[in-house]
Tab-separated table of C-alpha atoms and ligand atoms in Angstrom:
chain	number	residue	atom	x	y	z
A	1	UNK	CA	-18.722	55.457	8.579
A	2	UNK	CA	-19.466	52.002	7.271
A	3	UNK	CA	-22.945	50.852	7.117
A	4	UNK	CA	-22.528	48.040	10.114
A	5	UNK	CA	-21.413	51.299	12.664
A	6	UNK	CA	-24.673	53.287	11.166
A	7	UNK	CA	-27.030	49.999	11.853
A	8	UNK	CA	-25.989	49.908	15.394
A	9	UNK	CA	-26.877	53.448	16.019
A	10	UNK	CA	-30.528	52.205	15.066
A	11	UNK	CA	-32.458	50.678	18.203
A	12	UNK	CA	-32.150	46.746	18.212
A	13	UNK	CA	-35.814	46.319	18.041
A	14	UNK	CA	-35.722	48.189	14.371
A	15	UNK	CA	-32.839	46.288	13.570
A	16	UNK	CA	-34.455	42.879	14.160
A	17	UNK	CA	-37.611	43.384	12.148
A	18	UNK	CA	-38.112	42.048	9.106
A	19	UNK	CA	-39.750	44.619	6.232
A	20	UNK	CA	-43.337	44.931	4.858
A	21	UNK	CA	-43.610	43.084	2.247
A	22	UNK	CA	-46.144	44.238	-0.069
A	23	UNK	CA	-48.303	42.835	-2.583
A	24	UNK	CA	-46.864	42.594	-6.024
A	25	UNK	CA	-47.229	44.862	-8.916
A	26	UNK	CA	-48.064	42.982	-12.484
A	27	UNK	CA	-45.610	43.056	-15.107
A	28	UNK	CA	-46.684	45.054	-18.135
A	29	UNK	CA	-48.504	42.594	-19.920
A	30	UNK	CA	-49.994	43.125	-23.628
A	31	UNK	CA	-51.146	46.467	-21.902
A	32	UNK	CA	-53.126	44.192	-19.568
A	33	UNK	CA	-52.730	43.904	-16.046
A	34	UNK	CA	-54.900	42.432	-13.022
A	35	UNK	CA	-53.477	43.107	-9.343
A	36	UNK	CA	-54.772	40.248	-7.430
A	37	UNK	CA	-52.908	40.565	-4.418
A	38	UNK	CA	-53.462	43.552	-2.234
A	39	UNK	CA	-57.443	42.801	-1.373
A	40	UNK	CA	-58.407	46.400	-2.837
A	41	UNK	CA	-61.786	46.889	-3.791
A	42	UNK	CA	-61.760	46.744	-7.736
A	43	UNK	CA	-65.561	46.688	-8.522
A	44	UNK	CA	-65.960	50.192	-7.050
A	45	UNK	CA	-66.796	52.904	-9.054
A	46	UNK	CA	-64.871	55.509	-7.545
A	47	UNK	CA	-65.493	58.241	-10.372
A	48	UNK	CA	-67.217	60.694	-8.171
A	49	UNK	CA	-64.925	61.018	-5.329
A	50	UNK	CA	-62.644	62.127	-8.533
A	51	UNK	CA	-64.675	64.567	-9.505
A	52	UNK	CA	-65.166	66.102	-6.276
A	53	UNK	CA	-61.475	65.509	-5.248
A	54	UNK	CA	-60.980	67.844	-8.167
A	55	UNK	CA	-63.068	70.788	-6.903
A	56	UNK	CA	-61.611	70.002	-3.464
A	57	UNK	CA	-58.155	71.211	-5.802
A	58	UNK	CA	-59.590	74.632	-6.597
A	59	UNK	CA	-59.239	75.627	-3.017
A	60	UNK	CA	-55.504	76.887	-1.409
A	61	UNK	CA	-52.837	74.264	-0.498
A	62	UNK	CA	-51.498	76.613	1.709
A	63	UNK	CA	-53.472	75.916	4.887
A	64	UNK	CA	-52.931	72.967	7.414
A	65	UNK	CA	-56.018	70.370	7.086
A	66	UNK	CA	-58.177	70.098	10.062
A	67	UNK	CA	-56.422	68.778	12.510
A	68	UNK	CA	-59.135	67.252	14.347
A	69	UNK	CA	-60.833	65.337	11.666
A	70	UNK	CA	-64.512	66.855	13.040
A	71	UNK	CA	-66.283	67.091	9.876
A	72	UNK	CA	-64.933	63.423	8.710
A	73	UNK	CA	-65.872	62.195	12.175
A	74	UNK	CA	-69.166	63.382	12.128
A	75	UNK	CA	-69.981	62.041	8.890
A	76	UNK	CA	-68.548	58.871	10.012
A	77	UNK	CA	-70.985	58.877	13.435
A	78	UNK	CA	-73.749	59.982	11.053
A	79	UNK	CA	-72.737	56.699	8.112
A	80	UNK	CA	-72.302	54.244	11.512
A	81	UNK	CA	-75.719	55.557	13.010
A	82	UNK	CA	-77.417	54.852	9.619
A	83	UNK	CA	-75.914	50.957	9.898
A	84	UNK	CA	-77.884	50.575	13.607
A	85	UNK	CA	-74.021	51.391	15.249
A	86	UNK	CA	-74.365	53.808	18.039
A	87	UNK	CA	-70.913	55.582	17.831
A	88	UNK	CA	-70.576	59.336	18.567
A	89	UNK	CA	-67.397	61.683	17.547
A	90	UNK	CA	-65.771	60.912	20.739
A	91	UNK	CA	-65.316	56.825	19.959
A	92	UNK	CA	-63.391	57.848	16.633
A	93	UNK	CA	-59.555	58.440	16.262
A	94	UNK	CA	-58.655	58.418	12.750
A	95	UNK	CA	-55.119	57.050	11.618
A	96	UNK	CA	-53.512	57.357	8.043
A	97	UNK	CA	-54.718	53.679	7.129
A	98	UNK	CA	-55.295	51.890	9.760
A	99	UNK	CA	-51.833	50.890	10.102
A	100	UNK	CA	-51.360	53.732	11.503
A	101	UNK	CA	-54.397	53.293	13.625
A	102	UNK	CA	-52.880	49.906	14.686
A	103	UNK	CA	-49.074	51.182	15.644
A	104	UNK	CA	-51.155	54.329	18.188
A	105	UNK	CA	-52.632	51.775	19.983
A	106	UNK	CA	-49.338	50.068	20.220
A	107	UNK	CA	-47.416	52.858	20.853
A	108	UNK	CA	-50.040	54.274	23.762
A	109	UNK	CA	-50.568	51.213	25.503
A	110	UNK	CA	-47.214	48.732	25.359
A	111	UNK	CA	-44.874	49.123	27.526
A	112	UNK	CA	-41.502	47.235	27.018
A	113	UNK	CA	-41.835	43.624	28.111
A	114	UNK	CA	-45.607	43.801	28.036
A	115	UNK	CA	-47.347	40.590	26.113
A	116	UNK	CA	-48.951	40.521	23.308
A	117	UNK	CA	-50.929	37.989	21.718
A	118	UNK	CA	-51.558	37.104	17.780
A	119	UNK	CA	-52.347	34.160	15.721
A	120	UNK	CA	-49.760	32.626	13.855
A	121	UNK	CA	-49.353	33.492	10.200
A	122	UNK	CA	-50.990	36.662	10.604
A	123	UNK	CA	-50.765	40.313	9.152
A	124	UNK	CA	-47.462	41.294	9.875
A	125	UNK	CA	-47.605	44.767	11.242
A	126	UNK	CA	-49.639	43.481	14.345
A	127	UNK	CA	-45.873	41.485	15.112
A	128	UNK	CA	-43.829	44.374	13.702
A	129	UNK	CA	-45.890	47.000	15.694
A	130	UNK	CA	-45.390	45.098	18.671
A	131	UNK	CA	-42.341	45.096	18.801
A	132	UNK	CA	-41.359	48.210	18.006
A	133	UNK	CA	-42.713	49.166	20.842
A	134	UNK	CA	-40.606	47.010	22.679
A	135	UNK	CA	-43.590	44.087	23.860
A	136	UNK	CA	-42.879	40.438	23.670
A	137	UNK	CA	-44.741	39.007	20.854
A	138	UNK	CA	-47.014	35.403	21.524
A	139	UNK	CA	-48.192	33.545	18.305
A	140	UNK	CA	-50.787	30.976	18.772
A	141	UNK	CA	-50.933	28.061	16.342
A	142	UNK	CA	-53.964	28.280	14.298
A	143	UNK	CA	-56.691	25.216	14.140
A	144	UNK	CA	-57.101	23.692	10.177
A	145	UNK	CA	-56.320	27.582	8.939
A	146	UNK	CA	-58.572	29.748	11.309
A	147	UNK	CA	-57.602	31.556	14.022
A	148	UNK	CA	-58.521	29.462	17.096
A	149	UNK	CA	-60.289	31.227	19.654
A	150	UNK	CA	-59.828	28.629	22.444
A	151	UNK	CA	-56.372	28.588	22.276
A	152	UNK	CA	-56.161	32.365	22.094
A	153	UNK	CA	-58.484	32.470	25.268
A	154	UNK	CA	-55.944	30.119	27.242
A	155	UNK	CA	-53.128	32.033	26.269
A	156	UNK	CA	-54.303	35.292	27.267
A	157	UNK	CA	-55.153	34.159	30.686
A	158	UNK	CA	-52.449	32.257	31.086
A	159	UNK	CA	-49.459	35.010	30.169
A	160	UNK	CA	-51.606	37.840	31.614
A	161	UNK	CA	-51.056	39.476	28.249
A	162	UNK	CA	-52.040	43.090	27.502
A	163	UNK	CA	-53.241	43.331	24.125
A	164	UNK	CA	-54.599	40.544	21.878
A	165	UNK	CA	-54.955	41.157	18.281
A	166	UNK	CA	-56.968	39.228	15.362
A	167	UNK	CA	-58.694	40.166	12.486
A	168	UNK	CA	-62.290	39.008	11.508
A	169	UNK	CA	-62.439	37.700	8.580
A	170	UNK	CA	-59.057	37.121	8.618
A	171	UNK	CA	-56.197	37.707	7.168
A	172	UNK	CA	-55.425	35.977	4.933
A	173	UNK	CA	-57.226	33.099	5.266
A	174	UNK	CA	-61.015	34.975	5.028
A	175	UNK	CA	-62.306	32.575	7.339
A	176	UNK	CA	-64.840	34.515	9.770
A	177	UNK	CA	-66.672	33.893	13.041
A	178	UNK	CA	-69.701	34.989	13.851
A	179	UNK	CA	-70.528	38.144	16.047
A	180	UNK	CA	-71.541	35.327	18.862
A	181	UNK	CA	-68.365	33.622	18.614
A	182	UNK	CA	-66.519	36.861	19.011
A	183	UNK	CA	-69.170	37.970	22.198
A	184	UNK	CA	-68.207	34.526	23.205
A	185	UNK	CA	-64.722	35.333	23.313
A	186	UNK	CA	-65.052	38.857	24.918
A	187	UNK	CA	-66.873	37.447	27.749
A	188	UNK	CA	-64.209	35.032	28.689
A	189	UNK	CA	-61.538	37.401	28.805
A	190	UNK	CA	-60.301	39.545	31.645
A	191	UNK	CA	-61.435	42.845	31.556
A	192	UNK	CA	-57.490	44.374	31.848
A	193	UNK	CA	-56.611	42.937	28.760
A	194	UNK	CA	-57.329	44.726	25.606
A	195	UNK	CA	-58.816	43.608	22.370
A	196	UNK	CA	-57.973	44.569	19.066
A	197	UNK	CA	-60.393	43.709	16.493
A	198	UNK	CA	-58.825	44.487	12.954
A	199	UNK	CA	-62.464	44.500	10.783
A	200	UNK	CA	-60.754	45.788	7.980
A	201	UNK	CA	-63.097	43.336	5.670
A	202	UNK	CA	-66.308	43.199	7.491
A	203	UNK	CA	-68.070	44.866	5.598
A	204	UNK	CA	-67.668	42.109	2.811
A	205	UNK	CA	-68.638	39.240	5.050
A	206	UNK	CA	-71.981	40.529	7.159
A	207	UNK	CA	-71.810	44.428	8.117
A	208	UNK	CA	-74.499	44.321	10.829
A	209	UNK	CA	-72.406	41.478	12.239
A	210	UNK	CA	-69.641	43.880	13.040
A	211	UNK	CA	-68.530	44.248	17.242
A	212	UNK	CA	-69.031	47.566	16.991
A	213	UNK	CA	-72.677	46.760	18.945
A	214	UNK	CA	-69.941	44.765	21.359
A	215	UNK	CA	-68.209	48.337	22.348
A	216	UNK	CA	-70.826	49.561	25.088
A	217	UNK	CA	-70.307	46.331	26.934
A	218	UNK	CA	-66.755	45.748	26.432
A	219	UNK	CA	-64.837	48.659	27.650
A	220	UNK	CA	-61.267	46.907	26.743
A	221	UNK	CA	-62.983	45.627	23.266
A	222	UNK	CA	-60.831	48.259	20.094
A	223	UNK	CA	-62.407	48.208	16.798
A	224	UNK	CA	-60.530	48.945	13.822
A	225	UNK	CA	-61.767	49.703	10.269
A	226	UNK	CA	-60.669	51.022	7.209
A	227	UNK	CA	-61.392	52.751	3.928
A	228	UNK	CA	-59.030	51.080	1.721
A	229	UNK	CA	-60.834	47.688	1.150
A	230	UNK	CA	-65.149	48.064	0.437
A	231	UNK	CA	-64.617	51.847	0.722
A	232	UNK	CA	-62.168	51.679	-2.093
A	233	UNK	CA	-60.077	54.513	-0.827
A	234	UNK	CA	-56.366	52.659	-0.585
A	235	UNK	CA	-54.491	55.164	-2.347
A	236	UNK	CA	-56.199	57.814	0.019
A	237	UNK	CA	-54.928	55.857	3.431
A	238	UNK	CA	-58.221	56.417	5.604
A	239	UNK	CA	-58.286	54.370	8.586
A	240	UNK	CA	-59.830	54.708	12.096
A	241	UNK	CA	-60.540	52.784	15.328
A	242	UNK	CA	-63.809	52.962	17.374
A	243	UNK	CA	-63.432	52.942	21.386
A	244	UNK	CA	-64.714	53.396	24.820
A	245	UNK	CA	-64.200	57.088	24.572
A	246	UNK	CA	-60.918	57.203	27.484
A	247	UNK	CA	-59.231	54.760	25.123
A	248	UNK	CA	-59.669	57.546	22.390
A	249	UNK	CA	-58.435	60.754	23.955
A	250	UNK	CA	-55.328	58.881	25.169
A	251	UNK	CA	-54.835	57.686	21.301
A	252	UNK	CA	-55.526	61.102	20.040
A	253	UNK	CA	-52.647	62.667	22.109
A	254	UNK	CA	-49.899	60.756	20.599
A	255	UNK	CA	-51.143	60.656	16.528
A	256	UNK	CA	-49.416	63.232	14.705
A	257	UNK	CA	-51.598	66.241	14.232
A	258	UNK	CA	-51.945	66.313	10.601
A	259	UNK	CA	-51.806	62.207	10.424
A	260	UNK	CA	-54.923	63.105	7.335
A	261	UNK	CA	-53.855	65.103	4.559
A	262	UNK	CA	-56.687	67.561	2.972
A	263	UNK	CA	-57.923	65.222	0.186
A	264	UNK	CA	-57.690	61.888	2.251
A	265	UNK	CA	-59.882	63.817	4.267
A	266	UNK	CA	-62.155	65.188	1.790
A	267	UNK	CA	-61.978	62.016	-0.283
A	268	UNK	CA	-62.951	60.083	2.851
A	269	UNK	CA	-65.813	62.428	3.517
A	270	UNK	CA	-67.489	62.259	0.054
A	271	UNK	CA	-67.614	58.280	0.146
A	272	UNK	CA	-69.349	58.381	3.567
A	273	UNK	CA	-71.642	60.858	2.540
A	274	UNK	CA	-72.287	59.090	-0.806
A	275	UNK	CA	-72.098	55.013	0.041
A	276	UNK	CA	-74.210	53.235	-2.581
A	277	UNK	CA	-71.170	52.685	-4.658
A	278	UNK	CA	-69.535	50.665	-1.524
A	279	UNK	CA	-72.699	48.299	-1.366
A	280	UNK	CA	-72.926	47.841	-4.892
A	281	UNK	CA	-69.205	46.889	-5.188
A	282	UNK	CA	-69.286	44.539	-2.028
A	283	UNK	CA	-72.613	43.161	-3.344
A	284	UNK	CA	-70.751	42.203	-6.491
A	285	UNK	CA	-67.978	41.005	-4.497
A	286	UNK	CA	-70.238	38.701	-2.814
A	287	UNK	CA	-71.239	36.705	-6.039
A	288	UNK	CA	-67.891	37.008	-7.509
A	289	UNK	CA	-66.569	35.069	-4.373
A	290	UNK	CA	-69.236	32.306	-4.545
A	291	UNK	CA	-68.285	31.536	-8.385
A	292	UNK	CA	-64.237	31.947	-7.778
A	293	UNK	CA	-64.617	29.491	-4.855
A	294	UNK	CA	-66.892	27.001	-6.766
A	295	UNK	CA	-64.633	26.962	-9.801
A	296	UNK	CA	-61.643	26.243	-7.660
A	297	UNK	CA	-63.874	23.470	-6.493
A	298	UNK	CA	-64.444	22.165	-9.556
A	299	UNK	CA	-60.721	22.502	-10.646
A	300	UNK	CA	-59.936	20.011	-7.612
A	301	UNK	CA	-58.392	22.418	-5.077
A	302	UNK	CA	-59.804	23.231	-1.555
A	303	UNK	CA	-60.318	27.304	-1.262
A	304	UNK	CA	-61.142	27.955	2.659
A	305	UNK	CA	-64.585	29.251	2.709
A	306	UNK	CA	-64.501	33.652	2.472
A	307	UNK	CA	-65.614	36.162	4.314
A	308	UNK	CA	-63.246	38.425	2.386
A	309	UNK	CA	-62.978	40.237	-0.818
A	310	UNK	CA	-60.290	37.368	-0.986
A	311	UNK	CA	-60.153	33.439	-1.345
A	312	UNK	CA	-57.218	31.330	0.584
A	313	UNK	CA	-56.618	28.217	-1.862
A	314	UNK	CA	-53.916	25.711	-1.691
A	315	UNK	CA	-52.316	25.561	-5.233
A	316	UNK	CA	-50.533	22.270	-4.443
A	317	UNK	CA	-47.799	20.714	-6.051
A	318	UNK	CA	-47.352	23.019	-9.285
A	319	UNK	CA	-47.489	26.197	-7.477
A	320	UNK	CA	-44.899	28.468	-8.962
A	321	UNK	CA	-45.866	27.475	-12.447
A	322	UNK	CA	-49.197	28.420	-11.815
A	323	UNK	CA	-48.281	31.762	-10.338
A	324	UNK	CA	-45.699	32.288	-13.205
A	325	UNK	CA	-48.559	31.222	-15.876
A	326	UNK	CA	-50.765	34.078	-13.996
A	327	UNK	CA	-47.540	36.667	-14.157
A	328	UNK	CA	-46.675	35.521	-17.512
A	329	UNK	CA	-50.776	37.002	-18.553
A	330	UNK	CA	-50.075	39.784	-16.403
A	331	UNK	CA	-51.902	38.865	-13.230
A	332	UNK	CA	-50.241	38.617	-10.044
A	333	UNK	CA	-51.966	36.750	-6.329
A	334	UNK	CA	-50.470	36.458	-3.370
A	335	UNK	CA	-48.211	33.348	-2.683
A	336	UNK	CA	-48.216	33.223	1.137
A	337	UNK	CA	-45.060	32.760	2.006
A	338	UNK	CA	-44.414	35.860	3.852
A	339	UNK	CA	-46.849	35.373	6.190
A	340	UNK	CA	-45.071	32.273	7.350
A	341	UNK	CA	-47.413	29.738	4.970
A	342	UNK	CA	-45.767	27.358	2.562
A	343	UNK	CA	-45.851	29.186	-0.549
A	344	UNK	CA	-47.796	27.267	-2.091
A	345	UNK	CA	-50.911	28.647	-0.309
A	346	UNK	CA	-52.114	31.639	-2.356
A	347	UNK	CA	-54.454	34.573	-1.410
A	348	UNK	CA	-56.480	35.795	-4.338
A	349	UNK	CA	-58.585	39.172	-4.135
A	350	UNK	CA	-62.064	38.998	-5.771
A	351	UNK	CA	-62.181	41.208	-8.197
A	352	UNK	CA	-64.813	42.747	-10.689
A	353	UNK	CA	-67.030	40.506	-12.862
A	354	UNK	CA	-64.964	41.592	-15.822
A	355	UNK	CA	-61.774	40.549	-13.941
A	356	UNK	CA	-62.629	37.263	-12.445
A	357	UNK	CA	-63.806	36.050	-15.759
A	358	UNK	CA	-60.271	37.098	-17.258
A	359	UNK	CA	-58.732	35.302	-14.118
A	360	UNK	CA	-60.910	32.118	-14.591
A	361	UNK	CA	-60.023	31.938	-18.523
A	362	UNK	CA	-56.186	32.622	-17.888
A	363	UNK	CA	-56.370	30.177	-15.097
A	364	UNK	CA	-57.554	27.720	-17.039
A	365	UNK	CA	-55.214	27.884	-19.838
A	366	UNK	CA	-51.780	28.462	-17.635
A	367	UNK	CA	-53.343	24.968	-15.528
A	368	UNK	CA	-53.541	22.905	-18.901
A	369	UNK	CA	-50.329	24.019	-19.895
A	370	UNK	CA	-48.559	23.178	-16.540
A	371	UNK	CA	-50.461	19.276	-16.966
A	372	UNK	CA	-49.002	18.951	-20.800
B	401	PLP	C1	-56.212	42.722	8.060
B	401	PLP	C2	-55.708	44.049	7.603
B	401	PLP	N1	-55.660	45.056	8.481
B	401	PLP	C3	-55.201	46.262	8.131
B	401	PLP	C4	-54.749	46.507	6.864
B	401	PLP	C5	-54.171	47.867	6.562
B	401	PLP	O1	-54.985	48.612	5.798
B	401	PLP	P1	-54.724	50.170	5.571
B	401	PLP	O2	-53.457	50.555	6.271
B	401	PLP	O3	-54.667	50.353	4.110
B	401	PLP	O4	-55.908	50.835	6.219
B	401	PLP	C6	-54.751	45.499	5.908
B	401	PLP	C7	-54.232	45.746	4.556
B	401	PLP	O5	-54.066	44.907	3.741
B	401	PLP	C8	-55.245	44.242	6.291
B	401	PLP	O6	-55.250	43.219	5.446
């Protein structure tokens, strides 16, 4: 059978998507290499969820993991409770990354034809997701960069859409309203429509600002968090969404049983049970962000202010030679192209002390070479 006969076996909503494109991987460099372009936490020091992943090893493979996460979801109530967050067992659905967490939802509450509503230029599962499971996709135009509210609002009401999707910060822009903005926002909205609130960077902008204190009075309001950014857990793929608790046992009937393998579990456990390293990375973060944004500043470029581990910078005119100056020292960002931006707008993930001084030099040097 040729491979055109085989395609049109495959449903005509998988055939129209376009694939996940990832962030890239740096060329082997001089042995040195700095991955810029993924937003993973890289000032963590992750050493002891090694060491007890290890011990976690000296026990049999042989048995399924727990299928119903209780242990992880109790130390996750117990972590949430210790941030001021009320959230019991029974608000928590756990997904293998939260883009898994992310296509549940979709899959338990789109039907075909149903709308949903994103900003423009956004993460790209929330649009391949959608329509996958067959809804109508709606991208609003964004306002100077961030994702604007308003318009959002009008469109909602106005297409009686389902589900509306954003992420605060943002993706990948790192701009970031305010936990009154985003009350501001739920209360406008009718109460049949769902929200999906990807926080997958929260905790790097203001943690106590997160809507998880939103949940008790906004039934429809979804929450979504992960473990691969602050928590530093990527490779692990820990993600999990925090709802009224109906929302959750519908989710819960559709994830796959064993969606969390026994060390993403175990690994995911440890860090929640042991966070300091996650606030001393994200405070790092934090000062790292300030000096990346002021010496873009100072190099004449406008980076969007962050609420990210990340930075959103126009590199004008002399884009790709920048980016191949970076590549060329073995870094790599993200030129934002595939999220429907002129390429020339670049995401760059904050990084270590250590790294963003290596960035800053390198940057420096590939910049004077492109003006010779
Ligand atoms: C806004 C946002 N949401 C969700 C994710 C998915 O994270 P994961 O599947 O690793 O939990 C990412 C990853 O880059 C992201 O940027």
């Amino acid at each position: 059978m040729d491979s055109e006969r085989l395609r049109k076996l495959v449903r005509p909503e998988v055939q129209a998507l376009e694939p996940y494109v990832a962030g890239k991987v740096p060329p082997l460099c001089h042995g040195k290499t700095l991955k810029l372009a993924s937003n993973e936490n890289l000032a963590i020091d992750n050493q002891d969820v090694n060491r007890y992943l290890r011990k976690v090893l000296h026990h049999s493979l042989v048995y399924y993991p727990d299928a119903h996460h209780t242990k992880l979801k109790k130390a996750l109530s117990t972590f949430l409770k210790e941030s001021g967050f009320e959230v019991s067992s029974e608000h928590i659905v756990f997904g293998d990354g939260s883009g898994e967490s992310l296509q549940i939802i979709m899959m338990a509450c789109l039907s075909p034809g149903e709308r949903v509503i994103i900003p423009e230029n956004s993460f790209s599962l929330y649009k391949t997701r959608a329509l996958l499971a067959g809804a109508k996709v709606v991208e609003v135009p964004r306002k100077d960069f961030w994702v604007d509210l308003a318009a959002l609002e009008e469109v909602v009401c106005q297409s009686k859409a389902k589900l509306v999707v954003f992420a605060n910060p943002d993706n990948p822009t790192s701009t970031t309203y305010s936990l009154a903005a985003i009350e501001g926002f739920l209360s406008r909205l009718p109460q049949d429509t769902l929200v999906l609130l990807d926080e997958a960077y929260i905790h790097f902008a203001e943690w106590k600002e997160s809507a998880l204190s939103l949940l008790s009075r906004y039934p429809n309001l979804i929450v979504m968090h992960t473990l691969s950014k602050a928590f530093g857990l990527a490779a692990l793929r820990v993600g999990y969404t925090i709802s009224h608790p109906e929302m959750a046992v519908q989710m819960e009937k559709i994830r796959l049983p064993f969606n969390l393998g026994l060390l993403p579990q175990e690994g995911a456990w440890y860090r929640l049970t042991h966070p300091s390293p996650v606030w001393k990375s994200v405070s790092v973060i934090q000062k790292e962000r300030e000096k990346l944004f002021t010496f873009l500043h100072q190099e004449g470029l406008s980076p969007l202010p962050a609420g990210g581990n990340f930075v959103f910078c126009d590199f004008g005119e002399a884009y790709q030679q920048l980016i191949k100056g970076l590549e060329s020292h073995g870094i790599t960002v993200r030129s934002l192209g595939s999220f429907g931006f002129h390429p020339r707008f670049v995401r760059i993930t904050v990084g270590s002390s250590q790294d963003m001084a290596y960035f800053r030099q390198v940057f420096l040097s590939v910049r004077r070479e492109v003006r010779r």
